[in-house]
Short mmCIF file of C-alpha atoms in Angstrom, two decimals:
data_model
loop_
_atom_site.label_atom_id
_atom_site.label_comp_id
_atom_site.label_asym_id
_atom_site.label_seq_id
_atom_site.Cartn_x
_atom_site.Cartn_y
_atom_site.Cartn_z
CA MET W 261 2.33 -0.12 -9.12
CA TYR W 262 0.75 2.30 -11.37
CA TRP W 263 -2.65 -0.20 -10.19
CA LEU W 264 -3.01 2.17 -7.24
CA ASN W 265 -3.38 5.49 -8.67
CA VAL W 266 -6.25 3.95 -10.38
CA PHE W 267 -8.04 3.98 -6.83
CA MET W 268 -6.63 7.52 -5.64
CA THR W 269 -4.91 10.84 -6.50
CA LYS W 270 -1.01 10.51 -5.65
CA ARG W 271 -2.03 13.41 -2.61
CA GLN W 272 -4.65 10.55 -1.28
CA LEU W 273 -2.15 7.64 -2.07
CA TYR W 274 0.80 9.53 -0.11
CA LYS W 275 -1.41 10.42 3.16
CA LEU W 276 -3.01 6.94 3.64
CA HIS W 277 0.98 6.11 3.25
CA SER W 278 1.89 8.21 5.92
CA TRP W 279 -0.59 6.62 8.16
CA VAL W 280 -0.46 3.52 7.46
CA GLY W 281 3.47 4.05 8.66
CA LEU W 282 2.53 5.66 11.47
CA LEU W 283 -0.36 2.78 12.97
CA CYS W 284 2.35 0.64 12.66
CA LEU W 285 5.02 2.70 13.78
CA LEU W 286 6.05 0.58 17.26
CA PRO W 287 4.78 -2.70 15.74
CA PHE W 288 7.60 -2.34 12.99
CA LEU W 289 10.11 -1.15 15.13
CA LEU W 290 9.84 -4.61 17.22
CA ILE W 291 9.60 -6.35 14.43
CA CYS W 292 12.63 -5.29 12.58
CA LEU W 293 14.08 -4.37 15.39
CA THR W 294 14.27 -8.16 16.39
CA GLY W 295 14.41 -9.84 13.27
CA SER W 296 18.32 -7.74 12.23
CA LEU W 297 18.93 -10.19 15.46
CA LEU W 298 18.00 -13.27 14.71
CA VAL W 299 19.02 -13.72 11.29
CA PHE W 300 22.11 -14.20 13.33
CA LYS W 301 20.35 -16.49 15.79
CA THR W 302 23.11 -19.21 15.36
CA GLU W 303 26.12 -17.28 16.35
CA ILE W 304 23.99 -15.51 19.38
CA ASP W 305 22.73 -19.05 20.58
CA ARG W 306 26.74 -19.69 19.62
CA ILE W 307 28.36 -16.82 21.99
CA LEU W 308 25.30 -17.39 24.93
CA LEU W 309 25.29 -20.96 25.35
CA PRO W 310 27.96 -22.54 24.29
CA GLU W 311 28.04 -25.60 26.39
CA GLU W 312 24.31 -26.24 24.94
CA THR W 313 24.70 -25.42 21.37
CA VAL W 314 28.42 -26.42 19.73
CA VAL W 315 29.55 -29.91 19.81
CA PHE W 316 32.39 -30.93 18.28
CA ALA W 317 32.75 -34.02 15.66
CA SER W 318 35.39 -36.31 16.69
CA GLU W 319 34.19 -38.60 14.81
CA GLU W 320 30.59 -40.06 13.17
CA ARG W 321 27.66 -38.85 13.84
CA MET W 322 26.20 -41.86 16.38
CA LEU W 323 23.05 -43.77 14.19
CA GLU W 324 19.90 -42.40 15.13
CA ASP W 325 18.43 -45.40 16.34
CA ASP W 326 21.20 -45.14 19.07
CA LEU W 327 20.49 -41.54 19.81
CA LEU W 328 17.02 -42.35 20.88
CA ILE W 329 17.18 -44.72 23.07
CA ALA W 330 20.01 -42.38 25.07
CA VAL W 331 17.32 -39.33 25.07
CA ARG W 332 14.87 -41.95 26.09
CA GLN W 333 17.04 -43.32 29.10
CA GLN W 334 18.00 -39.54 29.93
CA LEU W 335 13.97 -38.19 29.54
CA PRO W 336 12.21 -40.94 30.56
CA GLU W 337 8.97 -38.22 31.37
CA TYR W 338 9.09 -36.86 28.16
CA GLU W 339 8.47 -37.88 23.86
CA LEU W 340 9.83 -37.13 21.25
CA GLY W 341 8.18 -35.09 19.05
CA SER W 342 10.17 -34.17 16.71
CA TRP W 343 14.39 -33.35 16.08
CA GLU W 344 16.24 -31.59 14.46
CA LEU W 345 19.63 -32.43 12.66
CA LEU W 346 22.49 -30.26 12.50
CA GLY W 347 25.82 -31.84 14.01
CA ASN W 348 27.62 -31.63 10.51
CA ASN W 349 27.07 -27.96 11.50
CA GLY W 350 28.95 -27.51 15.02
CA GLU W 351 25.80 -27.05 16.04
CA ALA W 352 24.75 -29.29 18.40
CA ASP W 353 21.13 -31.48 17.44
CA ARG W 354 17.52 -29.68 18.71
CA ILE W 355 14.85 -32.07 20.03
CA TYR W 356 11.39 -30.81 20.63
CA LEU W 357 9.73 -32.82 23.56
CA ILE W 358 5.97 -33.61 25.59
CA LYS W 359 6.80 -33.66 29.03
CA LYS W 360 3.80 -37.27 29.61
CA GLY W 361 0.40 -36.19 30.65
CA THR W 362 -0.14 -32.68 28.69
CA ASN W 363 0.13 -31.47 25.86
CA ILE W 364 3.80 -29.30 25.95
CA TRP W 365 6.20 -29.05 24.47
CA PHE W 366 9.96 -28.43 25.19
CA LYS W 367 13.24 -28.29 23.75
CA ALA W 368 16.16 -30.00 24.49
CA HIS W 369 19.77 -29.74 22.69
CA LEU W 370 21.79 -33.06 22.59
CA ASN W 371 25.11 -33.93 21.23
CA PRO W 372 24.86 -36.97 17.87
CA TYR W 373 28.59 -37.98 19.16
CA THR W 374 28.30 -38.57 22.33
CA GLY W 375 24.58 -39.25 22.81
CA LYS W 376 23.81 -36.22 25.72
CA VAL W 377 21.42 -34.71 26.74
CA LEU W 378 23.44 -31.38 27.13
CA SER W 379 21.05 -29.27 28.18
CA THR W 380 17.68 -29.64 30.77
CA PRO W 381 13.46 -30.02 28.61
CA GLU W 382 12.84 -26.34 28.29
CA HIS W 383 9.81 -24.31 27.18
CA LEU W 384 9.93 -23.42 23.75
CA HIS W 385 10.62 -19.64 24.41
CA HIS W 386 12.63 -20.24 27.37
CA TYR W 387 16.29 -19.36 26.12
CA LEU W 388 16.50 -15.10 24.70
CA THR W 389 16.77 -15.76 20.61
CA ASP W 390 13.53 -18.00 21.07
CA TRP W 391 12.10 -15.72 22.72
CA LEU W 392 13.12 -12.82 20.19
CA VAL W 393 11.82 -15.75 17.62
CA GLU W 394 8.59 -15.71 19.75
CA LEU W 395 8.25 -11.04 19.81
CA HIS W 396 8.67 -11.42 16.05
CA TYR W 397 6.92 -13.41 15.23
CA THR W 398 3.65 -12.82 17.94
CA LEU W 399 4.54 -10.08 19.36
CA LEU W 400 4.08 -12.29 22.46
CA LEU W 401 -0.16 -11.23 21.39
CA ASN W 402 0.05 -15.46 21.50
CA ASP W 403 0.54 -15.36 25.39
CA ILE W 404 -2.09 -13.60 27.61
CA ASN W 405 -4.31 -15.24 29.07
CA GLY W 406 -8.16 -14.56 28.35
CA LEU W 407 -7.26 -14.02 24.66
CA ASP W 408 -6.74 -15.62 21.01
CA GLU W 409 -4.03 -17.84 21.45
CA HIS W 410 -3.29 -16.76 17.72
CA LEU W 411 -4.16 -12.98 18.21
CA GLY W 412 -1.24 -12.50 17.82
CA THR W 413 0.31 -14.13 14.82
CA ALA W 414 -3.09 -12.31 13.34
CA PHE W 415 -1.74 -9.12 14.18
CA THR W 416 1.49 -9.58 12.77
CA SER W 417 -0.22 -11.45 9.10
CA ILE W 418 -1.72 -8.06 9.03
CA PHE W 419 1.47 -5.89 9.74
CA ALA W 420 3.48 -7.85 6.88
CA LEU W 421 0.66 -6.86 4.78
CA PHE W 422 1.00 -3.68 5.93
CA LEU W 423 4.90 -3.38 4.89
CA ILE W 424 4.27 -4.18 1.30
CA PHE W 425 1.55 -2.02 0.28
CA LEU W 426 3.89 1.21 2.32
CA GLY W 427 6.65 -0.91 0.23
CA ILE W 428 4.62 -0.16 -3.11
CA SER W 429 2.70 2.98 -2.26
CA GLY W 430 5.86 4.95 -1.75
CA LEU W 431 7.37 3.52 -4.52
CA VAL W 432 4.52 4.80 -7.03
CA ILE W 433 4.57 7.95 -5.08
CA TYR W 434 8.60 8.37 -5.73
CA ARG W 435 8.54 6.83 -8.58
CA GLN W 436 11.01 9.11 -9.92
CA PHE W 437 13.25 8.06 -7.44
CA TRP W 438 15.98 7.01 -10.28
CA LYS W 439 16.92 9.88 -10.83
CA ARG W 440 18.10 11.57 -7.27
CA VAL W 441 17.56 8.04 -5.35
CA LEU W 442 21.42 9.03 -4.05
CA THR W 443 20.88 12.55 -3.68
CA LEU W 444 21.42 13.97 -0.88
CA ARG W 445 20.88 18.00 0.26
CA TRP W 446 22.71 18.57 3.11
CA ASP W 447 23.06 21.86 2.88
CA GLN W 448 19.62 22.63 3.01
CA ARG W 449 16.95 23.08 5.71
CA LEU W 450 16.74 19.78 7.74
CA LEU W 451 13.45 18.89 6.63
CA VAL W 452 15.04 18.41 2.84
CA VAL W 453 17.55 16.38 4.68
CA LEU W 454 15.21 13.98 6.79
CA SER W 455 12.81 13.75 2.70
CA ASP W 456 15.77 13.24 0.95
CA ILE W 457 17.29 10.38 3.69
CA HIS W 458 13.83 8.78 3.71
CA LYS W 459 12.86 8.54 0.57
CA MET W 460 17.05 6.97 -0.45
CA VAL W 461 16.88 4.47 2.43
CA GLY W 462 13.46 3.59 1.05
CA THR W 463 13.94 2.49 -2.38
CA LEU W 464 17.05 1.14 -2.06
CA SER W 465 15.61 -1.04 0.82
CA SER W 466 12.47 -1.47 -0.60
CA PRO W 467 13.44 -5.00 -2.73
CA VAL W 468 14.34 -6.54 0.53
CA LEU W 469 11.35 -5.58 3.19
CA LEU W 470 8.66 -6.09 0.17
CA ILE W 471 10.64 -10.29 0.34
CA LEU W 472 10.28 -9.89 4.25
CA GLY W 473 6.87 -8.84 3.60
CA VAL W 474 5.79 -10.73 1.73
CA THR W 475 7.30 -14.21 2.89
CA GLY W 476 6.42 -13.14 6.14
CA GLY W 477 2.91 -12.60 5.61
CA TYR W 478 3.05 -16.13 3.06
CA TYR W 479 4.95 -17.92 7.05
CA ASN W 480 2.13 -16.08 9.07
CA ILE W 481 -0.83 -16.27 7.03
CA SER W 482 -0.67 -19.61 6.97
CA ILE W 483 0.64 -20.91 10.11
CA TYR W 484 -3.11 -19.03 11.05
CA ILE W 485 -4.98 -20.72 9.40
CA HIS W 486 -3.64 -23.80 10.43
CA GLU W 487 -3.61 -23.58 14.02
CA TRP W 488 -6.72 -21.57 13.60
CA GLN W 489 -8.30 -25.86 11.15
CA GLU W 490 -6.57 -27.68 13.92
CA HIS W 491 -8.36 -26.42 16.39
CA GLN W 492 -11.75 -26.27 15.16
CA GLN W 493 -11.06 -30.17 14.52
CA ARG W 494 -9.58 -31.22 16.78
CA PRO W 495 -10.19 -28.69 20.04
CA GLU W 496 -7.20 -29.91 22.51
CA HIS W 497 -3.94 -30.77 21.67
CA HIS W 498 -3.73 -34.43 22.13
CA ILE W 499 -2.47 -35.30 26.12
CA MET W 500 1.05 -37.34 25.33
CA GLN W 501 0.07 -40.31 27.35
CA LYS W 502 2.64 -42.51 25.77
CA ARG W 503 5.00 -43.61 22.64
CA LEU W 504 2.84 -43.13 19.38
CA TYR W 505 5.37 -45.19 17.23
CA VAL W 506 6.03 -49.17 17.75
CA ASP W 507 9.73 -49.21 19.69
CA ASP W 508 11.18 -51.39 17.38
CA VAL W 509 10.40 -49.93 14.11
CA SER W 510 14.28 -48.54 12.62
CA ILE W 511 14.29 -44.56 12.28
CA THR W 512 18.15 -45.55 11.40
CA ASP W 513 16.67 -47.50 8.43
CA MET W 514 14.45 -44.75 7.56
CA VAL W 515 16.89 -41.93 7.42
CA VAL W 516 19.03 -44.56 5.35
CA THR W 517 16.48 -45.96 2.89
CA ALA W 518 15.18 -42.35 2.09
CA PRO W 519 18.22 -41.52 -0.92
CA ASP W 520 16.19 -44.47 -2.00
CA TYR W 521 12.96 -43.00 -3.01
CA VAL W 522 13.87 -39.72 -2.97
CA ALA W 523 17.59 -38.94 -4.98
CA GLY W 524 20.10 -37.53 -2.86
CA PHE W 525 17.51 -37.00 0.30
CA LYS W 526 19.52 -35.42 3.04
CA THR W 527 17.38 -35.80 6.57
CA THR W 528 17.42 -32.65 8.73
CA TYR W 529 14.38 -32.69 10.93
CA ILE W 530 12.35 -36.03 11.59
CA LEU W 531 7.93 -35.31 12.83
CA PHE W 532 7.01 -37.93 15.55
CA PRO W 533 3.37 -38.70 15.50
CA THR W 534 1.78 -36.01 18.10
CA GLU W 535 -1.54 -36.90 17.43
CA PRO W 536 -3.05 -40.73 16.75
CA ASN W 537 -2.91 -41.55 12.98
CA GLN W 538 -0.17 -40.06 11.97
CA ASN W 539 2.86 -41.09 10.43
CA ILE W 540 6.89 -40.62 10.90
CA THR W 541 7.86 -38.16 8.28
CA LEU W 542 11.77 -37.10 7.43
CA PHE W 543 12.21 -33.62 6.27
CA GLY W 544 14.73 -33.26 3.75
CA GLN W 545 17.42 -31.79 1.88
CA VAL W 546 18.10 -32.50 -2.13
CA PRO W 547 20.67 -31.58 -3.92
CA ALA W 548 19.43 -28.99 -7.14
CA SER W 549 20.89 -26.52 -9.20
CA ASN W 550 18.26 -23.72 -7.38
CA PRO W 551 20.44 -22.68 -4.81
CA LEU W 552 16.67 -20.48 -2.68
CA LEU W 553 15.69 -24.33 -2.40
CA SER W 554 15.33 -25.26 1.57
CA ASP W 555 16.65 -27.12 3.71
CA TYR W 556 13.54 -29.15 4.35
CA GLY W 557 11.73 -29.16 1.05
CA SER W 558 11.42 -32.65 0.28
CA MET W 559 9.65 -34.84 2.58
CA VAL W 560 9.43 -38.99 2.56
CA THR W 561 6.89 -41.29 4.79
CA PHE W 562 7.25 -44.19 6.54
CA ASP W 563 4.25 -46.50 8.56
CA SER W 564 4.66 -45.11 12.39
CA GLN W 565 3.66 -48.83 13.42
CA THR W 566 5.64 -50.80 10.44
CA GLY W 567 8.25 -48.88 9.18
CA GLN W 568 6.62 -49.32 6.05
CA TYR W 569 7.71 -46.81 3.09
CA LEU W 570 4.54 -45.09 2.57
CA SER W 571 4.68 -41.05 0.17
CA ARG W 572 7.44 -39.17 -1.03
CA TYR W 573 7.20 -35.80 -2.06
CA ASP W 574 10.26 -34.25 -4.37
CA ILE W 575 10.50 -30.22 -4.67
CA ARG W 576 12.81 -30.83 -7.45
CA GLU W 577 9.26 -32.33 -8.91
CA GLN W 578 6.53 -29.83 -8.33
CA GLY W 579 5.37 -26.75 -10.42
CA PHE W 580 6.63 -22.98 -10.26
CA VAL W 581 3.81 -21.91 -7.08
CA THR W 582 5.20 -24.82 -5.25
CA VAL W 583 9.12 -24.32 -5.67
CA MET W 584 8.76 -20.54 -5.07
CA ILE W 585 6.71 -21.09 -1.82
CA ASP W 586 9.99 -23.44 -0.82
CA THR W 587 12.33 -20.03 -1.60
CA PHE W 588 10.64 -18.26 1.16
CA ARG W 589 13.04 -19.53 3.87
CA LYS W 590 15.94 -18.72 2.61
CA LEU W 591 14.92 -15.31 1.74
CA HIS W 592 13.00 -14.34 4.70
CA PHE W 593 15.88 -15.28 6.50
CA GLY W 594 18.24 -14.21 4.56
CA ASN W 595 21.36 -17.71 4.82
CA PHE W 596 21.13 -18.06 1.24
CA ALA W 597 24.82 -16.26 0.62
CA GLY W 598 26.43 -17.41 3.93
CA LEU W 599 27.69 -14.04 6.11
CA ALA W 600 27.69 -11.76 3.75
CA SER W 601 23.60 -11.67 2.59
CA LYS W 602 23.07 -11.93 6.58
CA ILE W 603 24.24 -9.12 7.21
CA ILE W 604 22.90 -7.44 4.25
CA TYR W 605 19.96 -8.87 5.86
CA SER W 606 20.69 -7.39 8.88
CA ILE W 607 21.61 -3.47 8.05
CA VAL W 608 18.23 -3.15 5.55
CA GLY W 609 16.18 -4.59 8.26
CA LEU W 610 16.77 -1.95 10.34
CA ALA W 611 15.35 0.73 7.76
CA PRO W 612 12.10 0.74 8.56
CA ILE W 613 13.36 2.09 12.13
CA LEU W 614 14.83 4.66 10.17
CA LEU W 615 11.59 5.45 7.91
CA GLY W 616 9.57 5.62 11.11
CA ILE W 617 11.48 8.30 12.27
CA THR W 618 12.63 10.42 9.51
CA GLY W 619 7.95 9.43 8.46
CA LEU W 620 6.92 11.02 11.94
CA TYR W 621 9.34 13.81 11.77
CA LEU W 622 7.99 14.71 7.88
CA TRP W 623 4.81 13.67 9.43
CA TYR W 624 4.34 15.98 11.89
CA SER W 625 6.67 19.42 9.71
CA ARG W 626 3.93 19.31 7.61
CA ARG W 627 0.97 19.04 9.97
CA ARG W 628 2.23 21.82 11.83
CA LYS W 629 2.51 23.58 8.67
CA ARG W 630 -1.03 23.18 7.84
CA ILE W 631 -2.29 23.65 11.54
CA LYS W 632 -0.38 27.37 10.99
CA GLN W 633 -1.75 27.98 7.67
CA ARG W 634 -5.30 27.48 9.04
CA THR W 635 -4.63 29.56 11.59
CA LYS W 636 -2.96 32.89 9.71
CA THR W 637 -6.66 32.64 7.38
CA LYS W 638 -9.17 31.94 9.89
CA LEU W 639 -6.89 34.78 11.68
CA ALA W 640 -6.97 36.91 8.09
CA SER W 641 -10.68 36.11 7.72
CA LEU W 642 -11.81 37.38 11.01
CA TYR W 643 -10.10 41.27 10.04
CA SER W 644 -10.94 41.15 6.88
#
């Protein structure tokens, strides 16, 4: 942390810390508030959309091939782009579809025990929590006509970097925090009380906030780079006219045989070809001693025309950096320890709001004090 002092004094660092906090105050309020709500996205969807999102496991899941046939019969105007298998958790599977004749994605819910599509296909950000996800990651700037379609993703990537800077610079400025981290001088004037609150909340929440900044920044930056590269290679996304994989390719066989290539593999997500010459990839979870490994970290890929096995990717065989990046998903969403970690993340996620309010007051108070001192100095010089 001390490397910052090599380039600037503590006073300069404090000033930069204050200005960055003020500059990012409103975006941080939106990002942090939506993030704290989205920790409980599944629970909110259960309350708001019980008929679409909640299923009861009365029997075994239907076979994937039978479910595909059911989806095609009920939604003949759409092609399946991807499929999130969730039924074992009491959640309906989420299916993502592309309307034929377009490159526009839609979302619907599927009961994997009956094959019934539980909701009509809606735009990806139609539901409240999905709209909050878009607000959280892009501030809705991606949807403004006439602007770069990835502008919002770029902006929130920058704000994530600012959050990292604020966390590190705050710890450098208050590097003696451990001496009075839990001290609140309630009997002092308001400025002192709010200063103590600002230091205490910032110090105690900084580990989680730094994790959120690093993981959120990584995801936004990687998404932006991926979209930018894809846009450079293919200016327009493929218009879905027909299915890009052979009808008699068995998805069930893929799901059943995937563990033969990656031991213990359990399919959680299926990506179908959405561009010509793409294949079918199964993403899944694997048993491991690391509780932070994501549910989508390993992959098995099959040929979309023949169904033959092509390649595998086992997260347990990867290096430290790759495994660390895979843990970013659970670390960012805070669901690695069940309800307890969700509650902690939700509370800490609101900390920047309190830090912003107290920081704004501290900045305003000190600025007003400096203005008064300058005024007194000028008056003194006039009458001297």
